[in-house]
């Protein structure tokens, strides 16, 4: 039986979402997986936007329950960290005890991105932490995103693949995805 892999990431928000999702699904099939993608939704119309959002959430969770594994795109989205929906999906799959794999198209680690956010205004303090001008400590664990994301993947035997796509192809470059897919294939098939 073919393993089902849930493809999580912010690609659903792209203007060319269908094209990117179709390309990722085709690559997953070529690797021997059955892809499950949040962009493959067939949801009946609802009376309110909130009801429609809840329906999307329910369909996504159903797909994750059916999936054997997840590949999550942790490329920073609308800020310095991974898309919040994707991080929920990764955590959901970790909690289910399913194999988890992730990738990012940004080579700079979480600490470097937070420091850039603070525009160099962060500094070590007497308590041993590096803190921003707002007083908040800055996580520094040599990881690509929050320690719970990379830790969740690696502590379960998965891999986090780090790419370095050009800024104009952050969400469309599939090199790191292909390498992550190969790691999942090696581990699961």
mmCIF file of N, CA and C in Angstrom, residues 6 17 36-37 49-50 63 75 102 105 111 115 134 136 140-141 147 156 161 166 172 178 184 186:
data_model
loop_
_atom_site.group_PDB
_atom_site.id
_atom_site.type_symbol
_atom_site.label_atom_id
_atom_site.label_comp_id
_atom_site.label_asym_id
_atom_site.label_seq_id
_atom_site.Cartn_x
_atom_site.Cartn_y
_atom_site.Cartn_z
ATOM 1 N N UNK A 6 1.150 14.062 3.857
ATOM 2 C CA UNK A 6 0.456 15.347 3.914
ATOM 3 C C UNK A 6 1.474 16.436 3.600
ATOM 4 N N UNK A 17 -1.020 29.168 -6.574
ATOM 5 C CA UNK A 17 -1.075 28.048 -5.625
ATOM 6 C C UNK A 17 -1.341 26.718 -6.317
ATOM 7 N N UNK A 36 -1.338 14.192 -0.071
ATOM 8 C CA UNK A 36 -2.548 14.808 0.461
ATOM 9 C C UNK A 36 -2.204 16.271 0.673
ATOM 10 N N UNK A 37 -2.965 17.144 0.037
ATOM 11 C CA UNK A 37 -2.621 18.558 0.062
ATOM 12 C C UNK A 37 -3.789 19.405 0.519
ATOM 13 N N UNK A 49 -18.290 33.217 6.821
ATOM 14 C CA UNK A 49 -16.857 33.007 6.604
ATOM 15 C C UNK A 49 -16.281 32.107 7.689
ATOM 16 N N UNK A 50 -16.709 32.333 8.923
ATOM 17 C CA UNK A 50 -16.207 31.527 10.036
ATOM 18 C C UNK A 50 -16.552 30.056 9.829
ATOM 19 N N UNK A 63 -7.564 14.912 6.632
ATOM 20 C CA UNK A 63 -6.468 14.468 5.764
ATOM 21 C C UNK A 63 -5.253 14.054 6.587
ATOM 22 N N UNK A 75 9.503 27.521 5.588
ATOM 23 C CA UNK A 75 10.036 28.786 5.091
ATOM 24 C C UNK A 75 9.295 29.927 5.793
ATOM 25 N N UNK A 102 10.615 18.165 7.409
ATOM 26 C CA UNK A 102 10.391 19.583 7.148
ATOM 27 C C UNK A 102 11.535 20.147 6.318
ATOM 28 N N UNK A 105 13.271 27.220 2.776
ATOM 29 C CA UNK A 105 14.001 27.816 1.652
ATOM 30 C C UNK A 105 14.824 29.021 2.091
ATOM 31 N N UNK A 111 17.640 32.625 15.046
ATOM 32 C CA UNK A 111 18.318 33.677 15.800
ATOM 33 C C UNK A 111 18.707 34.843 14.879
ATOM 34 N N UNK A 115 17.351 38.664 15.162
ATOM 35 C CA UNK A 115 18.286 39.786 15.295
ATOM 36 C C UNK A 115 18.043 40.824 14.193
ATOM 37 N N UNK A 134 12.606 45.399 23.618
ATOM 38 C CA UNK A 134 11.334 45.197 24.313
ATOM 39 C C UNK A 134 11.488 44.341 25.574
ATOM 40 N N UNK A 136 12.354 41.176 25.685
ATOM 41 C CA UNK A 136 12.123 39.747 25.442
ATOM 42 C C UNK A 136 13.422 39.045 25.072
ATOM 43 N N UNK A 140 18.319 31.186 21.000
ATOM 44 C CA UNK A 140 19.539 30.964 20.218
ATOM 45 C C UNK A 140 19.997 29.519 20.391
ATOM 46 N N UNK A 141 19.477 28.641 19.518
ATOM 47 C CA UNK A 141 19.808 27.225 19.600
ATOM 48 C C UNK A 141 20.344 26.677 18.283
ATOM 49 N N UNK A 147 12.602 26.212 18.528
ATOM 50 C CA UNK A 147 13.158 24.908 18.923
ATOM 51 C C UNK A 147 12.119 23.791 18.928
ATOM 52 N N UNK A 156 12.024 12.858 16.480
ATOM 53 C CA UNK A 156 11.219 11.741 15.996
ATOM 54 C C UNK A 156 11.881 11.019 14.822
ATOM 55 N N UNK A 161 15.497 19.890 6.195
ATOM 56 C CA UNK A 161 16.353 20.232 5.062
ATOM 57 C C UNK A 161 16.382 21.748 4.924
ATOM 58 N N UNK A 166 16.446 32.047 -3.848
ATOM 59 C CA UNK A 166 16.421 33.506 -4.042
ATOM 60 C C UNK A 166 15.106 34.087 -3.502
ATOM 61 N N UNK A 172 8.318 29.118 -4.285
ATOM 62 C CA UNK A 172 8.155 28.356 -5.527
ATOM 63 C C UNK A 172 9.344 27.474 -5.852
ATOM 64 N N UNK A 178 12.376 18.784 -2.768
ATOM 65 C CA UNK A 178 12.809 17.528 -3.398
ATOM 66 C C UNK A 178 13.769 16.761 -2.492
ATOM 67 N N UNK A 184 12.385 11.563 3.153
ATOM 68 C CA UNK A 184 11.178 10.848 3.584
ATOM 69 C C UNK A 184 11.082 9.497 2.889
ATOM 70 N N UNK A 186 13.540 7.659 1.721
ATOM 71 C CA UNK A 186 14.567 6.775 2.293
ATOM 72 C C UNK A 186 14.111 6.205 3.634
#
